[in-house]
Short mmCIF file of C-alpha atoms and ligand atoms in Angstrom, two decimals:
data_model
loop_
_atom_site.label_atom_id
_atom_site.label_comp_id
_atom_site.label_asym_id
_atom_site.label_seq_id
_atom_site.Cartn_x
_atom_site.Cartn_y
_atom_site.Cartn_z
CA UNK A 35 91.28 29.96 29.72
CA UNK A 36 91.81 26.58 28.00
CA UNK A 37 93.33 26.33 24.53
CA UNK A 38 90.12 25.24 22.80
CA UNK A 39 88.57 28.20 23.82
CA UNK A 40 91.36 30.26 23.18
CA UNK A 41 91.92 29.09 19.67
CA UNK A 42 88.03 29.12 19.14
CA UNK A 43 88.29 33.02 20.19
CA UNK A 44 90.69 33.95 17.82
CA UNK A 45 88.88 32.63 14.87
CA UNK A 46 85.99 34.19 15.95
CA UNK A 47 87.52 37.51 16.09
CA UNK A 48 89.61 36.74 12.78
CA UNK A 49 86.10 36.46 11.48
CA UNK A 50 84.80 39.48 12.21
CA UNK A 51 88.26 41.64 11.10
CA UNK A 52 87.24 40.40 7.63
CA UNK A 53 84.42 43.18 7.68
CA UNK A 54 87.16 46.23 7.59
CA UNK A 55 88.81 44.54 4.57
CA UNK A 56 87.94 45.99 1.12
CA UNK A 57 88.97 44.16 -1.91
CA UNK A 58 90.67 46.95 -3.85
CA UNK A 59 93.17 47.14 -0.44
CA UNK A 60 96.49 46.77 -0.36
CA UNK A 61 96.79 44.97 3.49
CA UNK A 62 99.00 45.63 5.85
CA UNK A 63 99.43 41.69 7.83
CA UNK A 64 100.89 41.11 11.09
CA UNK A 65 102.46 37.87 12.94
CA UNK A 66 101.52 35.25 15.27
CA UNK A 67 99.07 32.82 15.83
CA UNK A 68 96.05 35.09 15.60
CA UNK A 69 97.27 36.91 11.99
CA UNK A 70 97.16 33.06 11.40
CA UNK A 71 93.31 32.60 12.02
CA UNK A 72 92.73 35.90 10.22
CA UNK A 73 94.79 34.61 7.13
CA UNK A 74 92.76 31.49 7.01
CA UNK A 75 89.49 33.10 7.31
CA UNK A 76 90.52 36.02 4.49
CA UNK A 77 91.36 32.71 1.86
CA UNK A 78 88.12 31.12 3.13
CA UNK A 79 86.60 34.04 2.54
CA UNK A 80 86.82 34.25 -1.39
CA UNK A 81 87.68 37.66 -0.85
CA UNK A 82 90.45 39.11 -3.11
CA UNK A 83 92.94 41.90 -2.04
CA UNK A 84 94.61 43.37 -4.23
CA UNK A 85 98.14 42.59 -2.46
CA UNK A 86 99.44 42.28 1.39
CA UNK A 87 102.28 43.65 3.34
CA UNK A 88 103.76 40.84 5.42
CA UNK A 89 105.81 41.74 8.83
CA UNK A 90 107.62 38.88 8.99
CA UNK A 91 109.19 35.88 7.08
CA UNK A 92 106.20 33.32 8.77
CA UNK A 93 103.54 35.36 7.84
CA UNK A 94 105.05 35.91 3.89
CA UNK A 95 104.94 31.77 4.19
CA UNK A 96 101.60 31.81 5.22
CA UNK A 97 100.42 34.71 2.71
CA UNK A 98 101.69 32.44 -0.69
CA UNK A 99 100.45 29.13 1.08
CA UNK A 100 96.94 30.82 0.43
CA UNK A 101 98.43 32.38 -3.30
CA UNK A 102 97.97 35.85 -1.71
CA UNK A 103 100.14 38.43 -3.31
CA UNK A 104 103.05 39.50 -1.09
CA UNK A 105 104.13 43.37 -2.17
CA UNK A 106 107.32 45.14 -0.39
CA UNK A 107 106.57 48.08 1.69
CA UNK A 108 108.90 50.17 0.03
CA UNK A 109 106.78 49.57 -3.26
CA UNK A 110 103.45 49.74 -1.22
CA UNK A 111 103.36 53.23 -0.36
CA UNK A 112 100.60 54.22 2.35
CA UNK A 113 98.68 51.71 3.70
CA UNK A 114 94.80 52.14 4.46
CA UNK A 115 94.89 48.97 7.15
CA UNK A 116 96.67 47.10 8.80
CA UNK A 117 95.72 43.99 10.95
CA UNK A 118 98.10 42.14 13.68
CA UNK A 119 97.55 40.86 17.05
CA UNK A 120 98.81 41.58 20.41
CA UNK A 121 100.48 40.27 23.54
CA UNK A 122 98.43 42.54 25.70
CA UNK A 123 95.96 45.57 25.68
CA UNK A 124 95.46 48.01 27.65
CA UNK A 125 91.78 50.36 28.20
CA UNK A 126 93.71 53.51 25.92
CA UNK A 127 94.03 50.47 23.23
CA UNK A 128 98.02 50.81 23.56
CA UNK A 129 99.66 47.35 23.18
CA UNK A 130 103.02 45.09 24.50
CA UNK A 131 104.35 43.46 21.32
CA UNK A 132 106.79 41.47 20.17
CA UNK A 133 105.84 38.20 21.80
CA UNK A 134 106.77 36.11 18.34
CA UNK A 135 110.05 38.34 17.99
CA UNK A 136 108.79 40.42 15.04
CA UNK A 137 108.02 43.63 16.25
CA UNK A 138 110.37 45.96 14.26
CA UNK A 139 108.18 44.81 11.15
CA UNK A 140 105.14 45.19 12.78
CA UNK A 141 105.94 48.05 14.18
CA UNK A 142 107.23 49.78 10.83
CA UNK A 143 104.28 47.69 8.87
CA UNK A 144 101.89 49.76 11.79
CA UNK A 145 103.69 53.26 10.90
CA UNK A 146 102.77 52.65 7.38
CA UNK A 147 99.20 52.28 7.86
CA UNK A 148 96.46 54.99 8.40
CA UNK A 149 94.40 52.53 10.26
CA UNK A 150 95.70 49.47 12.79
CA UNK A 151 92.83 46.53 14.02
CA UNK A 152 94.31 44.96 16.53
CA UNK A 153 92.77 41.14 16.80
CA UNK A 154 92.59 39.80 20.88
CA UNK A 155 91.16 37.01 22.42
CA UNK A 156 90.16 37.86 26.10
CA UNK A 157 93.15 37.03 27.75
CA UNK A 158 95.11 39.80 26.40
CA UNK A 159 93.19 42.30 28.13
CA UNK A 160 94.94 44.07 31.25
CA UNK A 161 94.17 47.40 33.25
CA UNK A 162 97.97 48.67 33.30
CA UNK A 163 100.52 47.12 30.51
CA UNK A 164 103.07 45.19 31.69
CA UNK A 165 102.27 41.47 33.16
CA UNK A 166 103.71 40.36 29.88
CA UNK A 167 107.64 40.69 29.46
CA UNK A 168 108.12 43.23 26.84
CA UNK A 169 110.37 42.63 24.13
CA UNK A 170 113.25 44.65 23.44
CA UNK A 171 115.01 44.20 19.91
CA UNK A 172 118.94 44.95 20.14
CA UNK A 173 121.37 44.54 17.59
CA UNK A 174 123.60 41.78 18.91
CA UNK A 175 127.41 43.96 19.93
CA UNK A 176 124.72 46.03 21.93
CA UNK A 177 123.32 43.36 23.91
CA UNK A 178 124.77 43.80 27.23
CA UNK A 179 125.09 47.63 27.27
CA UNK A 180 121.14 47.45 26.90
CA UNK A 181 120.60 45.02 29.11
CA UNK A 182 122.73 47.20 31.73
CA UNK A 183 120.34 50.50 31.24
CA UNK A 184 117.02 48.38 31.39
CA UNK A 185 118.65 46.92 34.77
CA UNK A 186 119.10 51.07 35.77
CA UNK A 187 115.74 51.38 34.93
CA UNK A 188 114.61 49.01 37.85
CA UNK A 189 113.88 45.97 35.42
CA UNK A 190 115.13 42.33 34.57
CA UNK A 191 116.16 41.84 30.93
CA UNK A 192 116.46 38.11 30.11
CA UNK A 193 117.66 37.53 26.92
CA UNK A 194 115.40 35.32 24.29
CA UNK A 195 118.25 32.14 23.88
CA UNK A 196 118.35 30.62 21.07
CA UNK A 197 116.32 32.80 18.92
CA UNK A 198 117.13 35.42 16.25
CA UNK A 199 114.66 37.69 14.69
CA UNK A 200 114.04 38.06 10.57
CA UNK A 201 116.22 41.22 10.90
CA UNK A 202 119.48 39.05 11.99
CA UNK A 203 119.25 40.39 15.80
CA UNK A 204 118.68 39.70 19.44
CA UNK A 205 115.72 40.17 21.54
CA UNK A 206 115.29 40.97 25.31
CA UNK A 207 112.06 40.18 26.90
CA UNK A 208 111.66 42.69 29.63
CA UNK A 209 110.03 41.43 33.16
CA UNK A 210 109.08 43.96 35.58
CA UNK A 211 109.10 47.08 33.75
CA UNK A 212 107.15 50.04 35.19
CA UNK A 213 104.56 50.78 32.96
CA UNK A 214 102.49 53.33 34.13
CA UNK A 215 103.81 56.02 31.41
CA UNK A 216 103.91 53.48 28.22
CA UNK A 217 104.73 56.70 26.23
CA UNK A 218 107.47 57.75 28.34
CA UNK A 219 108.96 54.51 28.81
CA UNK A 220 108.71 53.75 24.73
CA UNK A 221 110.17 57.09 24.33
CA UNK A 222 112.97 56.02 26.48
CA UNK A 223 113.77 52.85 25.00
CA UNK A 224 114.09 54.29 21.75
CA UNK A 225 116.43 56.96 22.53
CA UNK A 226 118.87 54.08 23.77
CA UNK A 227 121.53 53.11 21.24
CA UNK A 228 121.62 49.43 20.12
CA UNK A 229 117.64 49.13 20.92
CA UNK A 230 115.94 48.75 16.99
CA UNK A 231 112.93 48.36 18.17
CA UNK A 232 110.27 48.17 21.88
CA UNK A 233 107.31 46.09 21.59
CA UNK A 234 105.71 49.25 23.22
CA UNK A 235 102.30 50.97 20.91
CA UNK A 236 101.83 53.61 23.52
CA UNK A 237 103.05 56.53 21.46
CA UNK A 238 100.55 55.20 18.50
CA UNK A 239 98.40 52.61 20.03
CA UNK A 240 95.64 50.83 17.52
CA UNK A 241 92.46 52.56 16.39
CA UNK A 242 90.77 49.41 17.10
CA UNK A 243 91.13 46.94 19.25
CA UNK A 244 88.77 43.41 18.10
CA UNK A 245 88.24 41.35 21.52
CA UNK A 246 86.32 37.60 21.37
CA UNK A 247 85.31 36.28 24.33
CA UNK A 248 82.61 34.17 24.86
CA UNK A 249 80.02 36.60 24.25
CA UNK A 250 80.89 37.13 21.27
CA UNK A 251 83.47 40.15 19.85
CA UNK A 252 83.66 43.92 21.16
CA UNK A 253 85.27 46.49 19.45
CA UNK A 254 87.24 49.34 21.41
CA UNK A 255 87.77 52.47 19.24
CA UNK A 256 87.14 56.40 19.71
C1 A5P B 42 104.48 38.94 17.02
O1 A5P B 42 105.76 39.45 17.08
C2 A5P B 42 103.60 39.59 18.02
O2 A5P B 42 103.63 40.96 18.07
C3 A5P B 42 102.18 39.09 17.93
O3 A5P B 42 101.35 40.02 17.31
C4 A5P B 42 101.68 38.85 19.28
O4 A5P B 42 102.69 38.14 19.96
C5 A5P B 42 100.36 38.09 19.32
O5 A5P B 42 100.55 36.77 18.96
P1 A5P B 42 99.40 35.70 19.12
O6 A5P B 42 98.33 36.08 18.21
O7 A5P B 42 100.07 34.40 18.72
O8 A5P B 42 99.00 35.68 20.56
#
């Protein structure tokens, strides 16, 4: 898919995410170029929220660009929604994550909320998780011990040069993981010490997945 198309599809499914938000809400806002669309669209919009929980220092940016209150979790409490992208989906709506490095946010940000609307264009969508390298947050003296156990479990860790996330660490994008049990494997990597976060949602995938594609958007839920 070309990158007009690809940028028109995410503003088209920014769009129609605006229909879960209420204005009393205090929103739970994820990262990356497609929280960007929706971001846009919500100041378009004219509609107010109350406040938003940002998962990462680009999107908290973004948020005051538009003069949209930024509230910490920690004085947030629960949140009803939450709304963030993905790097891919898969049929059971669980996700790879991570692709912009701030998955331990988003994945927190996602543990707050009651309810997570994912927002894909079509070229996120996969049959079996995994095409995508999935990103592995370490803290940096546990690098290479990490790296060795993701080896053990048959797969290539590569490490992300040059780049260090919001939280001060390191991340590993994973190629070639075996993802047929995303719970099992997420369960895995966080049992391994040094790993913050995997860009895994298997264990809680989204209650909604938004896709655009050129006929227009489809929404995957129960
Ligand atoms: C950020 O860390 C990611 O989890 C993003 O949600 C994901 O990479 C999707 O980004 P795009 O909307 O830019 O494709």
């Amino acid at each position: 898919m070309n990158s007009t198309r690809r940028q028109a599809q995410k503003e088209q499914v920014a769009i129609a995410a605006l229909e879960f938000v209420r204005s009393d809400m205090v929103l739970g806002i994820g990262t990356g170029s497609t929280v960007n669309c929706f971001i846009d669209a919500l100041a378009a919009s004219g509609k107010h929220i109350e406040a938003a929980v940002s998962s990462s220092e680009a999107t908290t940016g973004l948020l005051k660009s538009h003069g949209i209150n930024v509230k910490e979790l920690n004085l947030a409490g629960t949140l009803d929604l939450y709304i963030d992208g993905a790097d891919e989906f898969d049929p059971y709506r669980r996700l790879i994550k991570g692709g912009g490095g701030a998955l331990t946010r988003e994945k927190v940000v996602t543990a707050a909320s009651r309810k997570f609307v994912c927002i894909v264009d079509e070229s996120k969508q996969v049959g079996v998780l995994g095409k995508y390298p999935l990103p592995v947050e370490v803290i940096p003296m546990a690098r290479s011990f990490v790296a060795r156990q993701l080896v053990a479990m048959g797969a290539q860790p590569e490490l992300r040069e040059g780049f260090e996330t919001d939280n001060g660490n390191l991340i590993l994008d994973v190629h070639n993981m075996d993802l047929v049990d995303p719970v099992g494997v997420e369960k895995k990597l966080n049992n391994l010490p040094g790993v913050v976060t995997n860009g895994l949602w298997a264990i809680r995938p989204a209650e909604v997945v938004l896709m655009a594609s050129d006929e227009g958007v489809r929404e995957f839920s129960e």
